[in-house]
Coordinates of C-alpha atoms in Angstrom, one line a residue:
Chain V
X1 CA -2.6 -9.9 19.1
X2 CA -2.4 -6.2 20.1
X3 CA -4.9 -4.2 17.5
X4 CA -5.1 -0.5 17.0
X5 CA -8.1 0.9 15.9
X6 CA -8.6 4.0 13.4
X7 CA -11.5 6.2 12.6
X8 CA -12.6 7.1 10.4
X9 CA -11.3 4.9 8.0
X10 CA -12.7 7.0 5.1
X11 CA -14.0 10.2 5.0
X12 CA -14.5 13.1 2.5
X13 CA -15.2 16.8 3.2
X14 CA -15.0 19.7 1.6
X15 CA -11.8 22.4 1.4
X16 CA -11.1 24.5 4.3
X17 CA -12.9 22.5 6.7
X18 CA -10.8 20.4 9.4
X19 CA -11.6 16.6 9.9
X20 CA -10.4 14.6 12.7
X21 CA -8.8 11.5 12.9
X22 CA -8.5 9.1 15.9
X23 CA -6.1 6.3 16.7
X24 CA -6.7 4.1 19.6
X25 CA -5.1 1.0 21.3
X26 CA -7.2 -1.4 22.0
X27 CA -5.4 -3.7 24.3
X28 CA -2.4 -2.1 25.3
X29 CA -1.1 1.6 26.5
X30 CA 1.2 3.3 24.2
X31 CA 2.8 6.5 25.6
X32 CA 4.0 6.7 21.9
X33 CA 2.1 6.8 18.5
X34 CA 3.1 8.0 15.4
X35 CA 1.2 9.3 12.5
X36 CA 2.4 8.5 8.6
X37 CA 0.8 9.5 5.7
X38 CA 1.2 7.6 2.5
X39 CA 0.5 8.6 -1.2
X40 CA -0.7 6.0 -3.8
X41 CA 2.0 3.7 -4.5
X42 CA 4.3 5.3 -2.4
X43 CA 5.6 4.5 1.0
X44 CA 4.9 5.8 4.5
X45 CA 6.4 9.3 5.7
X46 CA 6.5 9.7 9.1
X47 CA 4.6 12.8 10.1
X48 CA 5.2 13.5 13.8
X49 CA 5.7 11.1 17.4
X50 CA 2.7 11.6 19.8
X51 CA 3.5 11.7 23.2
X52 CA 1.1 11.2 26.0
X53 CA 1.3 14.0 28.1
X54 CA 3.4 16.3 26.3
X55 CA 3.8 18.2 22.7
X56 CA 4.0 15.8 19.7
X57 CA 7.5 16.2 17.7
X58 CA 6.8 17.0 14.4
X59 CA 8.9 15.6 11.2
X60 CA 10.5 18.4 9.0
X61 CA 8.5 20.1 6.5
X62 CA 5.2 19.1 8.3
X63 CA 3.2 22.0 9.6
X64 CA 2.3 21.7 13.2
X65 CA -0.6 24.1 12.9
X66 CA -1.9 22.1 9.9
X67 CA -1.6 18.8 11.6
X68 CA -2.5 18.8 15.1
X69 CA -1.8 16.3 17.3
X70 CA -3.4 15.6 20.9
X71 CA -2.0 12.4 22.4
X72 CA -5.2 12.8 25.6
X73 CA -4.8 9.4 27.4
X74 CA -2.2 6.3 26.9
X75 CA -4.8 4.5 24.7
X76 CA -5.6 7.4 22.2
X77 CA -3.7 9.7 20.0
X78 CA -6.5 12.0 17.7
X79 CA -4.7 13.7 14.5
X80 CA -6.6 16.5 13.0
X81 CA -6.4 18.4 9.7
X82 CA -7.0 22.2 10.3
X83 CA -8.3 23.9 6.9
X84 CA -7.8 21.2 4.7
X85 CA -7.1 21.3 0.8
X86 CA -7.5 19.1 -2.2
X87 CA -3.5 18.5 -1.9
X88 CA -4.0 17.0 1.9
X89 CA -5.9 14.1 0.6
X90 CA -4.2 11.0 1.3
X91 CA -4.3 7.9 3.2
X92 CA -3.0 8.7 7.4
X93 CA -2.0 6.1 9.2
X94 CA -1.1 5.8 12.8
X95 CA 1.3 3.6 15.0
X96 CA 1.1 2.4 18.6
X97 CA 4.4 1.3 20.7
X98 CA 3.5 -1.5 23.2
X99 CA 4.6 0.2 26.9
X100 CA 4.7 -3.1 28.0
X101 CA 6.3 -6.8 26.6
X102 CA 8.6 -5.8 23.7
X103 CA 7.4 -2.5 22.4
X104 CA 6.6 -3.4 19.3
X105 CA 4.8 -1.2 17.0
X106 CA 1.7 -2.0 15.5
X107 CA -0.6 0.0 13.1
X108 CA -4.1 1.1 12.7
X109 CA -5.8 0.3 9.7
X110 CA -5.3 3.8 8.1
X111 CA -7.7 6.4 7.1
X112 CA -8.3 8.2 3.8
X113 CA -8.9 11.2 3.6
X114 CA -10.5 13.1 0.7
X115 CA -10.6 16.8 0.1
X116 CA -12.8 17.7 -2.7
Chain R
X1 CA 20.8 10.1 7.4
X2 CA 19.2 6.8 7.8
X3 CA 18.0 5.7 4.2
X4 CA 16.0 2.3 3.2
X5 CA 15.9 1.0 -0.7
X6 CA 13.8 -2.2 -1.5
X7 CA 14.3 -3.7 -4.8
X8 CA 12.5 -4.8 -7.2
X9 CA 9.6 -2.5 -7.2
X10 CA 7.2 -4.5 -8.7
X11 CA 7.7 -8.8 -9.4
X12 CA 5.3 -10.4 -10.7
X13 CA 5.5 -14.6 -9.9
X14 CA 4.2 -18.1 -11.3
X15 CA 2.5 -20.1 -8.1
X16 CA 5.1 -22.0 -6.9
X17 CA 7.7 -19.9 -8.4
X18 CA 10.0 -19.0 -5.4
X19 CA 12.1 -15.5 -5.1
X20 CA 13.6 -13.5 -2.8
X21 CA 13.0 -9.6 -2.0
X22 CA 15.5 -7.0 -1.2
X23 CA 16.2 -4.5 1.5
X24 CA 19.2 -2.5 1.5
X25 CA 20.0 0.1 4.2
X26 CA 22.0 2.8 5.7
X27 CA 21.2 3.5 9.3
X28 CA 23.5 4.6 12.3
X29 CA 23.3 1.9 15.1
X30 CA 20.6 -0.4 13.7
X31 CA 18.1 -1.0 16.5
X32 CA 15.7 -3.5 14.5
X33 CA 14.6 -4.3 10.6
X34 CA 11.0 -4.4 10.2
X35 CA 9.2 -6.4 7.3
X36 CA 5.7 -5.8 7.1
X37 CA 2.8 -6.9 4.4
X38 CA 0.5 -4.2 3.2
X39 CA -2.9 -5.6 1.3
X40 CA -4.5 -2.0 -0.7
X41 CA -6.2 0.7 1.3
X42 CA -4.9 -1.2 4.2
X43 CA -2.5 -0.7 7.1
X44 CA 0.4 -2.4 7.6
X45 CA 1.0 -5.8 9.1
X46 CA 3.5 -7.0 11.0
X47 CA 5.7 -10.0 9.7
X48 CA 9.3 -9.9 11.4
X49 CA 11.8 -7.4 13.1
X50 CA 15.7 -8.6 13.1
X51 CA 18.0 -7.0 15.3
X52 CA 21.4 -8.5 14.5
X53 CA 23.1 -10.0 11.3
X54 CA 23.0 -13.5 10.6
X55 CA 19.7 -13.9 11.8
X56 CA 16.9 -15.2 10.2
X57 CA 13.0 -15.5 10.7
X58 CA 10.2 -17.7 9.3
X59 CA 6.8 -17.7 9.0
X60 CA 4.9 -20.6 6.6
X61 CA 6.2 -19.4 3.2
X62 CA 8.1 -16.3 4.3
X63 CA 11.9 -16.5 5.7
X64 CA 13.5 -13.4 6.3
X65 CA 17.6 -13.3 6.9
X66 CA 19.6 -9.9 8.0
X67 CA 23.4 -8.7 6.9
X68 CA 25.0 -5.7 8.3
X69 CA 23.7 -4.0 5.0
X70 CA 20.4 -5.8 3.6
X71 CA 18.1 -8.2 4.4
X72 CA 16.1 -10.3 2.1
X73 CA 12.6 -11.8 2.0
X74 CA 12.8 -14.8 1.1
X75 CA 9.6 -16.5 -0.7
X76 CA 9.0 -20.0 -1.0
X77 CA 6.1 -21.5 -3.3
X78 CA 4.1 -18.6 -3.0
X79 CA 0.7 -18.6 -3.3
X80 CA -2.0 -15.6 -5.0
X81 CA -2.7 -14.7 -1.1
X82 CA 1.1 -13.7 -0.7
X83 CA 0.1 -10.8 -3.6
X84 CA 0.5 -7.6 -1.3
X85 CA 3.3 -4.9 -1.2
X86 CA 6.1 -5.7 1.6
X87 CA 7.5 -3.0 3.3
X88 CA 11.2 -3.0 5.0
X89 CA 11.5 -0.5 7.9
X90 CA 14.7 0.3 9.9
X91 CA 14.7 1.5 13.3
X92 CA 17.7 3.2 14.2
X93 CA 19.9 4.5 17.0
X94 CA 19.5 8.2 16.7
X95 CA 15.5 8.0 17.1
X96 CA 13.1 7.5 19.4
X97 CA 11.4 4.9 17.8
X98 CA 10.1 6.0 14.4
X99 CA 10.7 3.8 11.5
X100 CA 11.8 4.3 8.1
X101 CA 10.3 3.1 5.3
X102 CA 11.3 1.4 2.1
X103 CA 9.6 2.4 -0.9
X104 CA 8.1 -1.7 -0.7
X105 CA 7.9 -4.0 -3.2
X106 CA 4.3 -5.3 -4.7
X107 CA 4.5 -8.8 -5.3
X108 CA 1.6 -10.2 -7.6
X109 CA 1.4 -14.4 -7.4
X110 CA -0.4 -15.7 -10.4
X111 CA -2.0 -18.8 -10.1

């Protein structure tokens, strides 16, 4: 089956320091991703919808300048956390919509992310 | 605004012990229903979509069935592999593709 590949999957760096994230589809092109992040025992919040070629659309309340998003090819969407703080660490996820067959959506393995 | 409630939060089962899972939602022009299995620290995984009531799904031990208001996951003889937290995720109309989430429901099977 079609498999999306994060990375890291874990890291940890220090506050005020920015840390990127990558999500890539290994099989398939996506001109859409989308990035959640998820608390413990919570669900998944939809951050922002990557777009190959053009700006991301960010979700309200997310900071755009905190979050960046650069969707550079139709296989990888990179998400990167500007300045990070203790209260950004969390586990990101990503998405990939299949251009082709029936567009399903599949996710990435996820990647935590701690701020100490 | 498109909303998704999953109930119970948390069931804990007997091996064997059947049960069923519920997803109740609010969305304008449903476009698909989404169940998907999380295992800890991991990403989701994809179990069913269902795009129009009366229809149903199964896969070994899981069948999953859609109204015009919920959807259940149904559970039969589970096993301790089936303990994860299931996620119900509605795609709707007025987006462009984003899903929204249930809060899940972590099932624990004891043997």
């Amino acid at each position: 089956g079609a498999v999306v590949s994060q990375h890291p999957s874990r890291v940890i760096c220090k506050s005020g320091t920015s840390v990127k994230i990558e999500c890539r589809s290994l099989d398939f092109q996506a001109t859409t991703m989308f990035w959640y992040r998820q608390f413990p025992k919570q669900s998944l919040m939809l951050m922002a919808t990557s777009n190959e070629g053009s700006k991301a659309t960010y979700e309200q309340g997310v900071e755009k300048d905190k979050f960046l998003i650069n969707h550079a090819s139709l296989t990888l969407s990179t998400l990167t956390v500007t300045s990070a703080h203790p209260e950004d660490s969390s586990f990101y996820i990503c998405s990939a919509r299949d251009d082709g067959g029936t567009g399903e959506l599949f996710f990435g393995e996820g990647s935590r992310l701690t701020v100490l | 605004e498109d909303q998704v409630t999953q109930s119970p939060e948390a069931l804990r089962l007997q091996e064997g012990e059947s049960s069923s899972l519920n997803c109740s939602y609010t969305v304008s022009g449903l476009r698909g229903l989404f169940w998907y299995r999380q295992d800890p620290g991991k990403g989701p995984e994809f179990l069913f979509t269902l795009y129009s009531a009366g229809e149903e799904k199964e896969k070994e031990r899981l069948k999953a069935t859609l109204t015009k208001k919920e959807s259940f996951l149904h559970i039969t003889a589970p096993k301790p592999e089936d303990s994860a937290t299931y996620l119900c995720a509605v795609h709707g109309s007025g987006n462009t593709g984003k899903l929204i989430f249930g809060q899940g429901t972590t099932l624990q099977v004891k043997p």
